[in-house]
Tab-separated table of C-alpha atoms in Angstrom:
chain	number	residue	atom	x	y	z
A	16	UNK	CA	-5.230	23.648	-17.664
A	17	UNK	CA	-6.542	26.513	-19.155
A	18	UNK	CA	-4.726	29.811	-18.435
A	19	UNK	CA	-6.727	30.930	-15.319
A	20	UNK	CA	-8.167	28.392	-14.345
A	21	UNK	CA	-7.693	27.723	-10.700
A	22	UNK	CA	-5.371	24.879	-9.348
A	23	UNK	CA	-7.048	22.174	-7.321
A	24	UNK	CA	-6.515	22.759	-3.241
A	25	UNK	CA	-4.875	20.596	-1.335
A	26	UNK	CA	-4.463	19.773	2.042
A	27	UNK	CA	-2.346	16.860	3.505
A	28	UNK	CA	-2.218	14.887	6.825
A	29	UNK	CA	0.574	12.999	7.686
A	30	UNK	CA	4.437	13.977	6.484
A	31	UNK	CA	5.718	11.116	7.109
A	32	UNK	CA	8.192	9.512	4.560
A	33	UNK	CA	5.015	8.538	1.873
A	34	UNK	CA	3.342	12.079	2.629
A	35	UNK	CA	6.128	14.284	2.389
A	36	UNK	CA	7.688	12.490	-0.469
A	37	UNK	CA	5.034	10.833	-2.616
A	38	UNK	CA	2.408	13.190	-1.828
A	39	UNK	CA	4.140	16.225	-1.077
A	40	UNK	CA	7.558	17.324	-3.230
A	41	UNK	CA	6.760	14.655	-5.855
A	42	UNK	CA	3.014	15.541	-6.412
A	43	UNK	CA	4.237	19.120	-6.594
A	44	UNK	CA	7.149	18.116	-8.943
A	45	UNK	CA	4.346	16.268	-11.626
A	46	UNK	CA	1.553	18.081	-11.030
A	47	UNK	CA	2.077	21.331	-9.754
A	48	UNK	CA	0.831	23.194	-12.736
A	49	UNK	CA	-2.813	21.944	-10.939
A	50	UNK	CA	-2.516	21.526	-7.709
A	51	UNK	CA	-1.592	23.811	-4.475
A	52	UNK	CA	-1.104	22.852	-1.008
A	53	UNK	CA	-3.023	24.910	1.428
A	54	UNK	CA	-2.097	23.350	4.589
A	55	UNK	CA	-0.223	20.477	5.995
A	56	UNK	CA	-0.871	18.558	9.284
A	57	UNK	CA	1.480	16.282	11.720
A	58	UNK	CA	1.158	15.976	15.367
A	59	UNK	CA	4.799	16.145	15.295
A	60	UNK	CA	5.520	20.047	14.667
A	61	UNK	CA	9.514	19.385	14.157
A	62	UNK	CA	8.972	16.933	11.578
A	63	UNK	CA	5.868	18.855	10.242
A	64	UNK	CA	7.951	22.265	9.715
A	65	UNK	CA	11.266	19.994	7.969
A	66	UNK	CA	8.328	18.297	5.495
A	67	UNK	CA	7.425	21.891	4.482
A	68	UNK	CA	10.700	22.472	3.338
A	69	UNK	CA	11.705	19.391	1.868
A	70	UNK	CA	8.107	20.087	-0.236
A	71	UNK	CA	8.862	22.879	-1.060
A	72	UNK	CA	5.571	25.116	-0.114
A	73	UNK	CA	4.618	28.179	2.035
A	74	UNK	CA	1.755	26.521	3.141
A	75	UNK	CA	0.281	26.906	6.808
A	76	UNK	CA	0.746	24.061	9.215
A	77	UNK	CA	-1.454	23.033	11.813
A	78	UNK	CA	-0.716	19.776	14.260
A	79	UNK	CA	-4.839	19.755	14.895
A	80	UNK	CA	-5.707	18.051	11.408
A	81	UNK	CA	-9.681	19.191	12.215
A	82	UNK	CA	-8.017	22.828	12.481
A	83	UNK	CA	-6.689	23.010	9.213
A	84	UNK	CA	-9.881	21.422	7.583
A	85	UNK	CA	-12.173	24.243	8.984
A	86	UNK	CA	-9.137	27.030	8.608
A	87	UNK	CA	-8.345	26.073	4.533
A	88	UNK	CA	-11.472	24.462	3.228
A	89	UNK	CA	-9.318	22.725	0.650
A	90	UNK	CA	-10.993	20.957	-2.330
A	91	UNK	CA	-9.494	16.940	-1.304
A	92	UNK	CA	-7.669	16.101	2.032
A	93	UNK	CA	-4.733	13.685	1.105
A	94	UNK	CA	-4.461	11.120	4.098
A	95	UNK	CA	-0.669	9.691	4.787
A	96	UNK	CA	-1.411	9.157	8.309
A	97	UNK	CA	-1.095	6.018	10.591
A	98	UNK	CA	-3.330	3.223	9.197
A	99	UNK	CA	-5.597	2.775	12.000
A	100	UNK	CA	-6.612	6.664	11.908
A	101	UNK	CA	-7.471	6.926	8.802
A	102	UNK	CA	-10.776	6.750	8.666
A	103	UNK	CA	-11.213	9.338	11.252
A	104	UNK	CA	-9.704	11.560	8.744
A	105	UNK	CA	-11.390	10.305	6.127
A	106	UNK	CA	-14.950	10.807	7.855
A	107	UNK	CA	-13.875	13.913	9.087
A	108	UNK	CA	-13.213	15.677	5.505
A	109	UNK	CA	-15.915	14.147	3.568
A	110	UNK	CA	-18.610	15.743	6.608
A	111	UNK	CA	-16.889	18.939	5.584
A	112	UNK	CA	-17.454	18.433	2.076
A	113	UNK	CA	-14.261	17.787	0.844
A	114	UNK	CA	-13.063	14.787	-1.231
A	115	UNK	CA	-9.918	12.608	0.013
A	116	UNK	CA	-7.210	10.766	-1.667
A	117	UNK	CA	-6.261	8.039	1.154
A	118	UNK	CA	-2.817	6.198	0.727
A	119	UNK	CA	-3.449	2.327	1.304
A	120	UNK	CA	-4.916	0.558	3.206
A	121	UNK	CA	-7.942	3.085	3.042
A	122	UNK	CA	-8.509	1.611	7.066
A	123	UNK	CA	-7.993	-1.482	9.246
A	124	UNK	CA	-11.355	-3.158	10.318
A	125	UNK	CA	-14.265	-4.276	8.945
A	126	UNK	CA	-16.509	-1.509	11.552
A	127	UNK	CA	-14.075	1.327	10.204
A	128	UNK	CA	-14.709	0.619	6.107
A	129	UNK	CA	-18.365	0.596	7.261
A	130	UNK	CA	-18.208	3.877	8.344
A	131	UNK	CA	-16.245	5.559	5.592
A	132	UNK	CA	-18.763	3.889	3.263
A	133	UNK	CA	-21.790	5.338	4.743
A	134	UNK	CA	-20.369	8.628	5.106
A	135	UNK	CA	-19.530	8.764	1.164
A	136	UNK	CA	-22.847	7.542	0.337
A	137	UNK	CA	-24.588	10.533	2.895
A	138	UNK	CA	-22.518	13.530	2.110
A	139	UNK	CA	-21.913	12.778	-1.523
A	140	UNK	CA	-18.074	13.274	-1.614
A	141	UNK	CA	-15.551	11.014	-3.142
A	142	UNK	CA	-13.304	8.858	-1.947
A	143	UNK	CA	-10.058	7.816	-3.821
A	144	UNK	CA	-7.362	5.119	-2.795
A	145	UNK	CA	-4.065	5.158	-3.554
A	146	UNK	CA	-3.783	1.811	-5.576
A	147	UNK	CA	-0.762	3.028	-7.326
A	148	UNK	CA	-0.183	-0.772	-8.334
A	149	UNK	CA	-2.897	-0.807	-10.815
A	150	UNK	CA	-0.819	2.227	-12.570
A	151	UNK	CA	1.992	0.396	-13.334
A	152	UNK	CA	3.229	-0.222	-16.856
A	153	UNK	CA	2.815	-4.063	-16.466
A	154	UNK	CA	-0.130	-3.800	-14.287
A	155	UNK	CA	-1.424	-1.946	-17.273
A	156	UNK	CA	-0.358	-4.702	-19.729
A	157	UNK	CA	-1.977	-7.680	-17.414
A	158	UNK	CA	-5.315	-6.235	-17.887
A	159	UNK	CA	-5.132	-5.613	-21.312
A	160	UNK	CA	-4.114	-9.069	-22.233
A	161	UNK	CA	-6.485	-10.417	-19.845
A	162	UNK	CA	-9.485	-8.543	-21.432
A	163	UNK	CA	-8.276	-9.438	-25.046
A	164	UNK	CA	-9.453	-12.960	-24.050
A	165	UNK	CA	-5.848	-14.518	-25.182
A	166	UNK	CA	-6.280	-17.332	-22.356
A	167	UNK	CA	-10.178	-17.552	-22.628
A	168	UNK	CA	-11.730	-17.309	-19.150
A	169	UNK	CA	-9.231	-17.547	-16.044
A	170	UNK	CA	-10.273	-20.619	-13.861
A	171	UNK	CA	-6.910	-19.681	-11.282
A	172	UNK	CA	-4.374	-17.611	-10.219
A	173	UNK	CA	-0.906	-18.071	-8.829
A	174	UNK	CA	0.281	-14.793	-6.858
A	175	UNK	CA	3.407	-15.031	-4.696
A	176	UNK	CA	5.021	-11.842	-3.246
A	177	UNK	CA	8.788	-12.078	-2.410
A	178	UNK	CA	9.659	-8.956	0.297
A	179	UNK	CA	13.442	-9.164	1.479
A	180	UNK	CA	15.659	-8.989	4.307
A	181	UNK	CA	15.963	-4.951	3.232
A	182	UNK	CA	12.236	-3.930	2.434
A	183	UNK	CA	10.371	-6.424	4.472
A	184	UNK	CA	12.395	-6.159	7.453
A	185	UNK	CA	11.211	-2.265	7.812
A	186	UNK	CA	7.710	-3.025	8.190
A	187	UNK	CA	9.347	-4.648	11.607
A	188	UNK	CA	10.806	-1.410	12.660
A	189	UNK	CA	7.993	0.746	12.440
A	190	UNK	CA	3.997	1.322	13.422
A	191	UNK	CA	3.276	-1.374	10.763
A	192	UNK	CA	4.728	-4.561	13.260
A	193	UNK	CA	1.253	-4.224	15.880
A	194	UNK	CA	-1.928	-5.195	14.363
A	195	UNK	CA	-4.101	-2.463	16.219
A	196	UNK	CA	-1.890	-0.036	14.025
A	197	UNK	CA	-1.780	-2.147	10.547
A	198	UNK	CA	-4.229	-4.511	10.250
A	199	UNK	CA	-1.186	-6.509	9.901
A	200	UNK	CA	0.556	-7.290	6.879
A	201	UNK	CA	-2.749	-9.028	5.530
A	202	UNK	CA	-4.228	-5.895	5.514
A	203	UNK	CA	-1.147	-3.425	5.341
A	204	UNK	CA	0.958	-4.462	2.747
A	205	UNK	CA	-1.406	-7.612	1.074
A	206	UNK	CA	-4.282	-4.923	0.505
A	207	UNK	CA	-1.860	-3.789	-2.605
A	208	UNK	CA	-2.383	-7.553	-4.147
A	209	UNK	CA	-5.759	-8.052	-3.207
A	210	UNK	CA	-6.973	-5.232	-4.993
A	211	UNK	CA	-4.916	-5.874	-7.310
A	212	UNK	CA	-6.810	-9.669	-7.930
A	213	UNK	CA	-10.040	-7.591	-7.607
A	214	UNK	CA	-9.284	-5.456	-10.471
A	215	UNK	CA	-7.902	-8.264	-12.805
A	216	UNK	CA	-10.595	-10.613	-11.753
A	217	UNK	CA	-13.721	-7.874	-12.667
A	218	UNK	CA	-15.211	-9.737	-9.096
A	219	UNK	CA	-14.666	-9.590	-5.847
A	220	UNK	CA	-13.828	-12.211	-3.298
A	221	UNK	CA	-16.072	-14.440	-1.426
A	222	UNK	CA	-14.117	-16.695	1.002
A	223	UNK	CA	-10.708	-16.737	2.184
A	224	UNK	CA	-8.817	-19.458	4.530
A	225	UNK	CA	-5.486	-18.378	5.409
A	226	UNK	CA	-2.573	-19.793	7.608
A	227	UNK	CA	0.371	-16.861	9.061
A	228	UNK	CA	2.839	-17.415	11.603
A	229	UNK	CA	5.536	-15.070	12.843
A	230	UNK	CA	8.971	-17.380	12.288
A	231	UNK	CA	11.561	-14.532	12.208
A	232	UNK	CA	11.041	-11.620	13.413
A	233	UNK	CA	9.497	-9.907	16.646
A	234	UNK	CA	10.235	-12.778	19.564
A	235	UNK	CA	12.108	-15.645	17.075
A	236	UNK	CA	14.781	-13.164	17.057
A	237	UNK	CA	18.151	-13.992	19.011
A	238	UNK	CA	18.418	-11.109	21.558
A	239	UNK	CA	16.424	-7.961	20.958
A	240	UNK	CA	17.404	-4.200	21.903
A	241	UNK	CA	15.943	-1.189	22.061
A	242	UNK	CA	16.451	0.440	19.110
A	243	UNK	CA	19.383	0.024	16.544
A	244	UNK	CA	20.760	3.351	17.111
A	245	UNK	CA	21.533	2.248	20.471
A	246	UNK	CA	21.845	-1.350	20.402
A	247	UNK	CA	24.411	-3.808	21.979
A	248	UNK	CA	23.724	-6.525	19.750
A	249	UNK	CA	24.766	-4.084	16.031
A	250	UNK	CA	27.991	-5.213	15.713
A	251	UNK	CA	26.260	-9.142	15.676
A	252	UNK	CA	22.740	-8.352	13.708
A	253	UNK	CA	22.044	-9.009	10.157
A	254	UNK	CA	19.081	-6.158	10.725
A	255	UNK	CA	20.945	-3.248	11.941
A	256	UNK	CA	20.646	-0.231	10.262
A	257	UNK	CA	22.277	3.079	10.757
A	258	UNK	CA	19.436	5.758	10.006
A	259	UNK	CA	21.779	8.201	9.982
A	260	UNK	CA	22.816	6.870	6.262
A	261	UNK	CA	19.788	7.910	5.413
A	262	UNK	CA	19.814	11.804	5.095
A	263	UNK	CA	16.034	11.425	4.048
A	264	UNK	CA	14.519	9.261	6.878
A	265	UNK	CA	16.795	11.256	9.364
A	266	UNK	CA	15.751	14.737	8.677
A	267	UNK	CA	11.943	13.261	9.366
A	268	UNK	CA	12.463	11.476	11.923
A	269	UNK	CA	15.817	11.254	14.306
A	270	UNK	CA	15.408	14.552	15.732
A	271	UNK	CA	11.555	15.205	15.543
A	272	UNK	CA	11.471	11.424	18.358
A	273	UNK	CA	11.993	13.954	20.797
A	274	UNK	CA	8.191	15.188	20.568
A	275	UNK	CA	6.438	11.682	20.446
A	276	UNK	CA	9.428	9.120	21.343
A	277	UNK	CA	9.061	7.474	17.591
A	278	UNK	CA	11.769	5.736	16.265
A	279	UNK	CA	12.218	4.665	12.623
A	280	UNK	CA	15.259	2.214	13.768
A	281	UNK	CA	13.088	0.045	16.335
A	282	UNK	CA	14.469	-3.640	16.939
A	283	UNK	CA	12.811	-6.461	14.428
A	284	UNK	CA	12.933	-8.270	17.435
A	285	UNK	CA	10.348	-6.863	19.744
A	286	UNK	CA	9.190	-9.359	21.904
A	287	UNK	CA	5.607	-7.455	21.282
A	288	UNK	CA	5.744	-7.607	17.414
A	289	UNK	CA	2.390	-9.116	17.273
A	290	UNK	CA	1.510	-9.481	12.857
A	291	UNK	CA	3.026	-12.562	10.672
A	292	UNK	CA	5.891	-12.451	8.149
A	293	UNK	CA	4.979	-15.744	6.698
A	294	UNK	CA	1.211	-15.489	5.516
A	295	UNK	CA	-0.535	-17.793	2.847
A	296	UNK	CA	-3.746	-17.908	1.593
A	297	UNK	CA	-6.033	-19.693	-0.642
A	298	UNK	CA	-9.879	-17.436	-1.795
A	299	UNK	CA	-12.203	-18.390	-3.481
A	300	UNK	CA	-14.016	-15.692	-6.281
A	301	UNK	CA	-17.547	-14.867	-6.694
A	302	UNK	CA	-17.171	-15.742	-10.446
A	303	UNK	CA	-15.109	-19.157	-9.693
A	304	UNK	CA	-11.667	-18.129	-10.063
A	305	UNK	CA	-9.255	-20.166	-7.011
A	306	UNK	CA	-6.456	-17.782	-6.457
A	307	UNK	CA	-3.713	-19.220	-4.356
A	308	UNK	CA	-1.653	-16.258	-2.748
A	309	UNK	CA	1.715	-16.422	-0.178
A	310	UNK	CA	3.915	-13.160	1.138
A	311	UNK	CA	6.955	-13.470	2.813
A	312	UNK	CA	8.969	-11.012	4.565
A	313	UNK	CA	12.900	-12.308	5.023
A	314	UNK	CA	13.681	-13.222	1.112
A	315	UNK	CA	16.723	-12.850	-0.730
A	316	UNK	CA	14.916	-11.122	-3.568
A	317	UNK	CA	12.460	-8.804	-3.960
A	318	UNK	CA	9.859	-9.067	-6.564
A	319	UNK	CA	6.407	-11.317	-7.408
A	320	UNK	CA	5.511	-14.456	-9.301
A	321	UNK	CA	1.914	-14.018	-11.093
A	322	UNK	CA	-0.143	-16.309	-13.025
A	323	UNK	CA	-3.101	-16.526	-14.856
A	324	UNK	CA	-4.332	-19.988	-15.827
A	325	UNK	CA	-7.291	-19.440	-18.267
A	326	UNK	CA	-9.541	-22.310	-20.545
A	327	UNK	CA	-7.435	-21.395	-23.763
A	328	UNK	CA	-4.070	-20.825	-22.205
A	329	UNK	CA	-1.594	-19.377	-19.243
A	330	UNK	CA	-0.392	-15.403	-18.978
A	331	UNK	CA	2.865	-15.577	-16.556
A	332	UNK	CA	4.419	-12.477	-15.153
A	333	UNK	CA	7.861	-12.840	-13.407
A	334	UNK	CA	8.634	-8.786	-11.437
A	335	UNK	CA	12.217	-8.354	-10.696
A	336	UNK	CA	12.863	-5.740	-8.301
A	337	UNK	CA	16.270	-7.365	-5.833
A	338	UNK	CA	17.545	-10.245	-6.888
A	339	UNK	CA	19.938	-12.695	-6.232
A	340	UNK	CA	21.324	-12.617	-9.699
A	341	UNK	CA	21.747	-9.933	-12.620
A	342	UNK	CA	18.226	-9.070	-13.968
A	343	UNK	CA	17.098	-7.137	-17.109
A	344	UNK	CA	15.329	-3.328	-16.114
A	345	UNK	CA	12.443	-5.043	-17.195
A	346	UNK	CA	9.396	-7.001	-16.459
A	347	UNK	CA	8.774	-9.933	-18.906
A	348	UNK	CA	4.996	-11.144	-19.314
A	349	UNK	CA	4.758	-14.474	-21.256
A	350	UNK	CA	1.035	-15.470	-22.777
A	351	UNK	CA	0.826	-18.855	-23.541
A	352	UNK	CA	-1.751	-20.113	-25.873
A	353	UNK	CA	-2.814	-24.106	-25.567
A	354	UNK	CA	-3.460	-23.986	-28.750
A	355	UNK	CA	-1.259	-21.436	-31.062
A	356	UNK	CA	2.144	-19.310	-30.677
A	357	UNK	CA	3.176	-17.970	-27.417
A	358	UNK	CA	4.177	-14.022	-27.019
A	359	UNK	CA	6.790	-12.401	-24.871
A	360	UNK	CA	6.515	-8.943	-23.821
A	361	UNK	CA	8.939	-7.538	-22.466
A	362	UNK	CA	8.359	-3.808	-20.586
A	363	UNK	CA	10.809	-1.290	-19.248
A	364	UNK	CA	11.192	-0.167	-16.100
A	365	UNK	CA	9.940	3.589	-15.952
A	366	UNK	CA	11.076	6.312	-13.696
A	367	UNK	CA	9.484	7.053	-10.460
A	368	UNK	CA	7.358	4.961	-7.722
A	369	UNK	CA	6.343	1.847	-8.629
A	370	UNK	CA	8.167	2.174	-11.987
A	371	UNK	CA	5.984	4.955	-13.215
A	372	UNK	CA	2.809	3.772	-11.444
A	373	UNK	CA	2.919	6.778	-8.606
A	374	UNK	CA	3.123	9.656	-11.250
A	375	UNK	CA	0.529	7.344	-13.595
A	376	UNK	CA	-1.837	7.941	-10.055
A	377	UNK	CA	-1.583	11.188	-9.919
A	378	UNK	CA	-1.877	12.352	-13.338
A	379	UNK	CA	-5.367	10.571	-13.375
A	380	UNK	CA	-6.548	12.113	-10.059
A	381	UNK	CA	-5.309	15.775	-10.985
A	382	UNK	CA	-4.654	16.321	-14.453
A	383	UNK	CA	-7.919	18.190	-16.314
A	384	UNK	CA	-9.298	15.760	-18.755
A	385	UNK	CA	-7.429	12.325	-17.861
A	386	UNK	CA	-9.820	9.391	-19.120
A	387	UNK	CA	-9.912	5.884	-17.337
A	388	UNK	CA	-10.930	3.489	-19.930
A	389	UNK	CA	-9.330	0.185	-17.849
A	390	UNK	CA	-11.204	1.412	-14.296
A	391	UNK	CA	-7.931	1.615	-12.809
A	392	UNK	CA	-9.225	4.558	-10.150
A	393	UNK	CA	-10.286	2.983	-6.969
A	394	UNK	CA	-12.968	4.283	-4.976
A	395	UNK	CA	-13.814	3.875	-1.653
A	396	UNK	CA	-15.717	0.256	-2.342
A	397	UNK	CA	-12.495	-1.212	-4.019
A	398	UNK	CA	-10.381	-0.209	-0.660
A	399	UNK	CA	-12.958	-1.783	1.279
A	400	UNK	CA	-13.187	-5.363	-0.108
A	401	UNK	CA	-9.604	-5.406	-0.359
A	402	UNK	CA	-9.142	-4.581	3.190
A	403	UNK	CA	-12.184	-7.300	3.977
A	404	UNK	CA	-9.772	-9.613	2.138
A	405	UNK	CA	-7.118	-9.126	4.775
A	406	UNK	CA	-9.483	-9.188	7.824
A	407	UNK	CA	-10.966	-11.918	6.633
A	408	UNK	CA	-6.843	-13.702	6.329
A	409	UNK	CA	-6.063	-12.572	9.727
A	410	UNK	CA	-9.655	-13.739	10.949
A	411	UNK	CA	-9.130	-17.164	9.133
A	412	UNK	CA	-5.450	-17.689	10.373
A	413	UNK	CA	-6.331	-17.372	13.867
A	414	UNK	CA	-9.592	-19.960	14.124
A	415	UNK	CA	-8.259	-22.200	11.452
A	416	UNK	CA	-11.747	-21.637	9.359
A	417	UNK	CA	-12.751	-20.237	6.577
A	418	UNK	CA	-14.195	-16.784	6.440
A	419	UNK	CA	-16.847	-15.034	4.355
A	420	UNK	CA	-15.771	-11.762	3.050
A	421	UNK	CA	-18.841	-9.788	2.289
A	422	UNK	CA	-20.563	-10.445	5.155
A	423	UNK	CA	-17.922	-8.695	7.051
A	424	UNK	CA	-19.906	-5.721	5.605
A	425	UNK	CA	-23.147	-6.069	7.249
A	426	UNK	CA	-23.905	-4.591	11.019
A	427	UNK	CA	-22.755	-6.899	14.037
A	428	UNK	CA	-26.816	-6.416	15.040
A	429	UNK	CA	-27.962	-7.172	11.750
A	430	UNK	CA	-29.876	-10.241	11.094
């Protein structure tokens, strides 16, 4: 940035664990030579003022969100908020004229990406999506070697997500387990992989038949409580946590449950827990390509199997994050030729989110100058179909059909 030149301003909604960290002390930590925060919003004012300080700014806080965009008038509105309000927020900037940076998904139903859509298109603002997938060094790699045409023209795709009993089991604690609040896990957590497919593929999906089921978590559980802080069944559960271990998740949110009765320890077992943990799905590609794609939620390892089958040859990526045995800090990408030598790459872990991918998203969005010659920047179209890709799972796993993603798009009314 050239000296004088004034830093991009900020607001952020939502300072929660992603908001406060990611998008809060961490954005400020990589990028604060060109960025400022001029307000932060919660509807939780305990947690709200204990995010301020763990940022690290002086910035006002409002718990009205419409307050502080009328109050700051801040160049973008970065949206950590519950998944299901998002695109009130989202609407609500952009009709001020601001631009927003929305963590994933960008919303939760087919009617809300309609709306976001339209309100981009009238008032001319921007909409960016978190995707901080595609910014990962091995992300990065996939594309490359899939545009260098080293396996000719992919014809399928193998993509298996592996959440364990740590990481996927919190998704069960929190907002995330009802679908009104997450879309469910087809649309919360999958929304990552299907945009993912979208970018590798250069197309976008046109049908999707899924099968989920919820086999254990939410009301397969043994016995159930009411939160693990408090529950009879710790000294017996394979789930319980003690949040208090967690300096991090307890300053944000043991004491501030005493303004909206939000726990981050919540049973797994909720007889109410209403999304799947074991989801699989087979779609179908505009140009062709047959992806079949599973997630589970209760693995001993952590990590995804990916594959590209292509006419001249296979690319296979194998992501260790947990495992059950003693892994390299790497990912290893093989490309396998039908017809020639094969190639191993192998690619370092790198510091930060995602193994580099968070800080790789924010440079592009906020440092002056940053190029994007793969298209990994996702706009508000790209968080729309992959979201559409989700409803149309959840759709598909409850009437046992197939579904038709685009036409998810078009008005209830319309013809």
């Amino acid at each position: 940035m050239k000296e004088g030149a004034q830093k991009r301003r900020v607001a952020l909604v939502g300072t929660g664990h992603r908001g406060a960290g990611t998008w809060g002390r961490e954005l400020l930590a990589n990028c604060g030579q060109w960025v400022e925060f001029v307000g932060l919003s919660d509807r939780n004012s305990l947690r709200l003022e204990r995010a301020r300080a763990a940022i690290g700014t002086a910035a006002p806080v409002f718990t009205d969100p419409h307050a502080m965009l009328s109050v700051t008038k801040p160049d973008m509105l970065i949206v950590c908020t519950r998944d299901d309000t998002h695109a009130e927020m989202i609407v609500a900037a952009l009709e001020a004229g601001v631009d927003v940076l929305t963590e994933k998904p960008m919303t939760t139903t087919a009617q809300m990406c309609r709306r976001i859509l339209k309100a981009e298109q009238r008032t001319g603002r921007r909409v960016d999506v978190g995707f901080n997938y595609r910014f990962s060094p091995t992300a990065k790699v996939i594309k490359e070697v899939l545009l260098s045409g080293a396996i000719g023209e992919v014809v399928s795709v193998d993509f298996h997500w592996y959440l364990d009993v740590q990481h996927g089991a919190d998704y069960f604690r929190r907002w995330h387990a009802f679908q009104t609040h997450s879309g469910s896990l087809f649309v919360h957590k999958a929304t990552h992989h299907f945009d993912l497919l979208n970018w590798y593929l250069a197309s976008d999906p046109q049908e999707v038949f899924a099968r989920g089921a919820l086999r254990r978590y939410g009301r397969a559980g043994p016995f159930r409580g009411p939160r693990c802080k408090t529950c009879p069944h710790a000294s017996i559960c394979d789930f319980h946590i003690d949040i208090g271990r967690d300096p991090w998740l307890d300053m944000l949110y043991e004491d501030p449950s005493r303004e909206d009765g939000y726990f981050r320890d919540a049973c797994v077992f909720r007889e109410e827990i209403d999304i799947f943990d074991t989801m699989s799905a087979a779609i179908l590609y505009e140009n062709g390509v047959q992806v079949s794609y599973s997630l589970n939620t209760f693995m001993p390892i952590e990590g995804h199997h990916l594959a590209f089958n292509g006419t001249k040859g296979r690319v296979e990526i194998r992501q260790y994050e947990r495992q059950a045995w003693e892994t390299p800090d790497e990912d290893e990408i093989f490309v396998m030729r039908n017809f020639g030598a094969a190639e191993r790459i192998r690619i370092p872990h790198q510091a930060g989110g995602h193994f580099g991918g968070d800080l790789a998203l924010q440079r592009m969005l906020f440092a002056p100058g940053a190029t994007d010659p793969l298209g990994q920047r996702a706009d508000a179209r790209a968080g729309a179909i992959s979201v559409l890709t989700g409803v149309a799972a959840v759709e598909s796993a409850h009437t046992g059909q197939p579904v038709k993603v685009k036409p998810l798009l078009d008005e209830p009314n319309a013809a």
